[in-house]
Coordinates of N, CA, C and O in Angstrom, one line a residue:
M1 N 17.3 -0.9 -1.0 CA 16.2 0.0 -1.2 C 16.0 0.3 -2.6 O 17.0 0.5 -3.3
A2 N 14.8 0.4 -3.1 CA 14.6 0.7 -4.5 C 14.7 2.2 -4.7 O 14.6 3.0 -3.8
D3 N 14.9 2.6 -6.0 CA 15.0 4.0 -6.3 C 13.6 4.7 -6.2 O 12.6 4.0 -6.1
T4 N 13.6 6.0 -6.2 CA 12.4 6.8 -6.0 C 11.3 6.5 -7.1 O 10.2 6.3 -6.8
A5 N 11.8 6.4 -8.3 CA 10.8 6.1 -9.4 C 10.1 4.8 -9.2 O 8.9 4.7 -9.4
T6 N 10.8 3.8 -8.8 CA 10.2 2.5 -8.5 C 9.3 2.5 -7.4 O 8.2 2.0 -7.5
L7 N 9.7 3.2 -6.3 CA 8.8 3.3 -5.1 C 7.5 4.1 -5.5 O 6.4 3.7 -5.1
E8 N 7.6 5.1 -6.3 CA 6.5 5.9 -6.8 C 5.5 5.0 -7.6 O 4.3 5.1 -7.4
A9 N 6.1 4.2 -8.5 CA 5.3 3.3 -9.3 C 4.5 2.3 -8.4 O 3.3 2.0 -8.6
R10 N 5.3 1.7 -7.4 CA 4.6 0.8 -6.5 C 3.5 1.4 -5.7 O 2.5 0.8 -5.5
L11 N 3.8 2.6 -5.2 CA 2.8 3.3 -4.4 C 1.5 3.6 -5.2 O 0.4 3.4 -4.8
E12 N 1.7 4.0 -6.5 CA 0.5 4.3 -7.3 C -0.3 3.0 -7.6 O -1.5 3.0 -7.5
E13 N 0.4 1.9 -7.8 CA -0.2 0.7 -8.1 C -0.9 0.2 -6.8 O -2.1 -0.3 -6.9
A14 N -0.3 0.3 -5.7 CA -0.9 -0.1 -4.4 C -2.2 0.7 -4.1 O -3.2 0.2 -3.6
E15 N -2.1 2.0 -4.3 CA -3.2 2.9 -4.0 C -4.4 2.6 -5.0 O -5.6 2.6 -4.6
E16 N -4.1 2.2 -6.2 CA -5.1 1.8 -7.2 C -5.7 0.5 -6.7 O -7.0 0.3 -6.8
A17 N -4.9 -0.4 -6.2 CA -5.4 -1.7 -5.7 C -6.3 -1.5 -4.5 O -7.4 -2.1 -4.4
L18 N -5.9 -0.6 -3.6 CA -6.8 -0.3 -2.5 C -8.1 0.3 -2.9 O -9.2 -0.1 -2.5
H19 N -8.1 1.2 -3.9 CA -9.3 1.7 -4.5 C -10.2 0.6 -5.0 O -11.4 0.6 -4.7
Q20 N -9.6 -0.3 -5.7 CA -10.4 -1.4 -6.3 C -11.0 -2.3 -5.2 O -12.2 -2.7 -5.3
V21 N -10.3 -2.6 -4.2 CA -10.8 -3.4 -3.1 C -12.0 -2.6 -2.4 O -13.0 -3.2 -2.1
L22 N -11.8 -1.3 -2.2 CA -12.8 -0.5 -1.5 C -14.1 -0.3 -2.3 O -15.2 -0.2 -1.7
I23 N -14.0 -0.4 -3.6 CA -15.2 -0.3 -4.4 C -15.9 -1.6 -4.8 O -16.8 -1.7 -5.5
G24 N -15.3 -2.7 -4.2 CA -16.0 -4.0 -4.3 C -15.4 -5.0 -5.2 O -15.9 -6.0 -5.5
Q25 N -14.2 -4.6 -5.8 CA -13.6 -5.6 -6.7 C -13.3 -6.8 -5.8 O -12.8 -6.6 -4.6
S26 N -13.5 -8.0 -6.3 CA -13.2 -9.2 -5.4 C -11.8 -9.4 -5.1 O -11.4 -9.7 -4.0
V27 N -10.9 -9.3 -6.1 CA -9.5 -9.5 -5.9 C -8.7 -8.5 -6.8 O -9.1 -8.3 -8.0
T28 N -7.7 -7.9 -6.2 CA -6.8 -7.0 -7.0 C -5.4 -7.6 -6.9 O -5.0 -8.0 -5.8
V29 N -4.7 -7.5 -8.0 CA -3.4 -8.1 -8.0 C -2.3 -7.0 -8.3 O -2.5 -6.1 -9.1
T30 N -1.3 -7.0 -7.5 CA -0.1 -6.2 -7.7 C 1.1 -7.0 -8.0 O 1.2 -8.1 -7.4
A31 N 2.0 -6.6 -8.8 CA 3.2 -7.3 -9.1 C 4.4 -6.4 -9.1 O 4.3 -5.3 -9.6
Y32 N 5.5 -6.8 -8.5 CA 6.8 -6.0 -8.5 C 7.9 -7.0 -8.2 O 7.8 -7.9 -7.5
D33 N 9.1 -6.7 -8.8 CA 10.3 -7.5 -8.6 C 10.1 -9.0 -8.6 O 10.6 -9.7 -7.8
G34 N 9.2 -9.4 -9.5 CA 8.9 -10.9 -9.6 C 8.0 -11.4 -8.6 O 7.8 -12.6 -8.5
H35 N 7.5 -10.6 -7.7 CA 6.5 -11.0 -6.7 C 5.1 -10.6 -7.1 O 4.9 -9.6 -7.7
R36 N 4.1 -11.5 -6.9 CA 2.8 -11.2 -7.2 C 1.9 -11.4 -6.0 O 2.0 -12.4 -5.3
T37 N 1.2 -10.4 -5.7 CA 0.3 -10.4 -4.4 C -1.1 -10.1 -4.8 O -1.4 -9.2 -5.6
E38 N -2.0 -10.9 -4.3 CA -3.4 -10.6 -4.5 C -4.0 -10.0 -3.2 O -3.8 -10.5 -2.1
Y39 N -4.8 -9.0 -3.4 CA -5.5 -8.3 -2.2 C -7.0 -8.4 -2.4 O -7.5 -8.1 -3.5
G40 N -7.7 -8.8 -1.4 CA -9.1 -8.9 -1.4 C -9.6 -8.1 -0.2 O -8.8 -7.6 0.6
P41 N -10.9 -8.0 0.0 CA -11.5 -7.3 1.1 C -10.9 -7.7 2.4 O -10.7 -6.9 3.3
A42 N -10.6 -9.0 2.6 CA -10.1 -9.5 3.9 C -8.6 -9.0 4.1 O -8.2 -9.0 5.3
K43 N -8.0 -8.5 3.1 CA -6.6 -8.1 3.2 C -6.4 -6.5 3.1 O -5.4 -6.0 2.8
E44 N -7.5 -5.8 3.3 CA -7.5 -4.4 3.2 C -6.4 -3.8 4.1 O -5.7 -2.9 3.8
G45 N -6.4 -4.2 5.4 CA -5.4 -3.7 6.4 C -4.0 -3.9 5.9 O -3.1 -3.1 6.1
E46 N -3.7 -5.1 5.4 CA -2.4 -5.5 4.9 C -2.0 -4.5 3.8 O -0.9 -4.0 3.7
L47 N -2.9 -4.2 2.9 CA -2.7 -3.3 1.8 C -2.4 -1.9 2.3 O -1.5 -1.2 1.8
R48 N -3.2 -1.5 3.3 CA -2.9 -0.1 3.9 C -1.6 0.0 4.5 O -0.9 1.0 4.4
R49 N -1.1 -1.1 5.2 CA 0.2 -1.1 5.8 C 1.3 -1.1 4.7 O 2.3 -0.4 4.9
Y50 N 1.1 -1.8 3.6 CA 2.1 -1.7 2.5 C 2.2 -0.3 2.0 O 3.3 0.2 1.7
I51 N 1.0 0.3 1.8 CA 1.0 1.7 1.3 C 1.8 2.6 2.3 O 2.6 3.5 1.9
G52 N 1.5 2.4 3.6 CA 2.2 3.2 4.6 C 3.7 3.0 4.6 O 4.5 4.0 4.7
S53 N 4.1 1.8 4.4 CA 5.6 1.5 4.3 C 6.2 2.2 3.1 O 7.3 2.7 3.2
L54 N 5.5 2.1 2.0 CA 6.0 2.8 0.8 C 6.1 4.3 1.0 O 7.1 4.9 0.6
K55 N 5.1 4.9 1.6 CA 5.2 6.3 1.9 C 6.3 6.7 2.8 O 7.0 7.7 2.6
R56 N 6.5 5.8 3.8 CA 7.7 6.1 4.7 C 9.0 6.0 4.0 O 9.9 6.9 4.2
E57 N 9.1 5.1 3.1 CA 10.4 5.0 2.3 C 10.6 6.2 1.4 O 11.7 6.6 1.2
L58 N 9.5 6.8 1.0 CA 9.5 8.0 0.2 C 9.6 9.3 1.0 O 9.7 10.4 0.5
G59 N 9.6 9.1 2.3 CA 9.6 10.3 3.2 C 8.3 11.0 3.4 O 8.3 12.2 3.8
R60 N 7.2 10.4 3.1 CA 5.9 11.0 3.2 C 5.1 10.4 4.3 O 4.0 10.9 4.5
G61 N 5.6 9.5 5.0 CA 4.8 8.8 6.1 C 4.8 9.7 7.4 O 5.5 10.7 7.5
R62 N 4.1 9.2 8.3 CA 4.1 9.8 9.6 C 5.4 9.6 10.3 O 6.1 8.6 10.2
G63 N 5.8 10.7 11.0 CA 7.1 10.6 11.7 C 7.0 9.8 13.0 O 5.9 9.3 13.3
P64 N 8.0 9.5 13.7 CA 8.0 8.6 14.8 C 7.1 9.2 16.0 O 6.6 8.4 16.8
G65 N 6.9 10.5 16.1 CA 6.2 11.0 17.2 C 4.7 11.4 16.8 O 4.1 12.0 17.6
S66 N 4.3 11.0 15.7 CA 3.0 11.4 15.2 C 1.9 10.3 15.2 O 1.1 10.3 14.3
R67 N 2.0 9.4 16.1 CA 1.0 8.3 16.1 C -0.4 8.8 16.6 O -0.5 9.7 17.4
R68 N -1.4 8.3 16.0 CA -2.8 8.6 16.4 C -3.1 8.0 17.7 O -2.8 6.9 18.0
V69 N -3.8 8.7 18.6 CA -4.2 8.2 19.9 C -5.6 7.5 19.7 O -6.5 8.1 19.1
V70 N -5.7 6.3 20.2 CA -6.9 5.5 20.1 C -7.3 5.2 21.5 O -6.5 4.7 22.3
F71 N -8.6 5.5 21.9 CA -9.1 5.2 23.2 C -10.0 4.0 23.1 O -10.7 3.7 22.2

């Protein structure tokens, strides 16, 4: 697991990438640990899941019993 500062930096970058996708940027690129990932409108869900996983690693995510109910 990465240290807190690294996770914070990744989260900030991922949230900025999501913002760019949502305002219509065609492709947003994030890079960390030698990996490069491109996110476009079709990968918005994947980017949201990545942000969620970073938040969980930082202790900010939803707990195990707090799932949203969908009908």
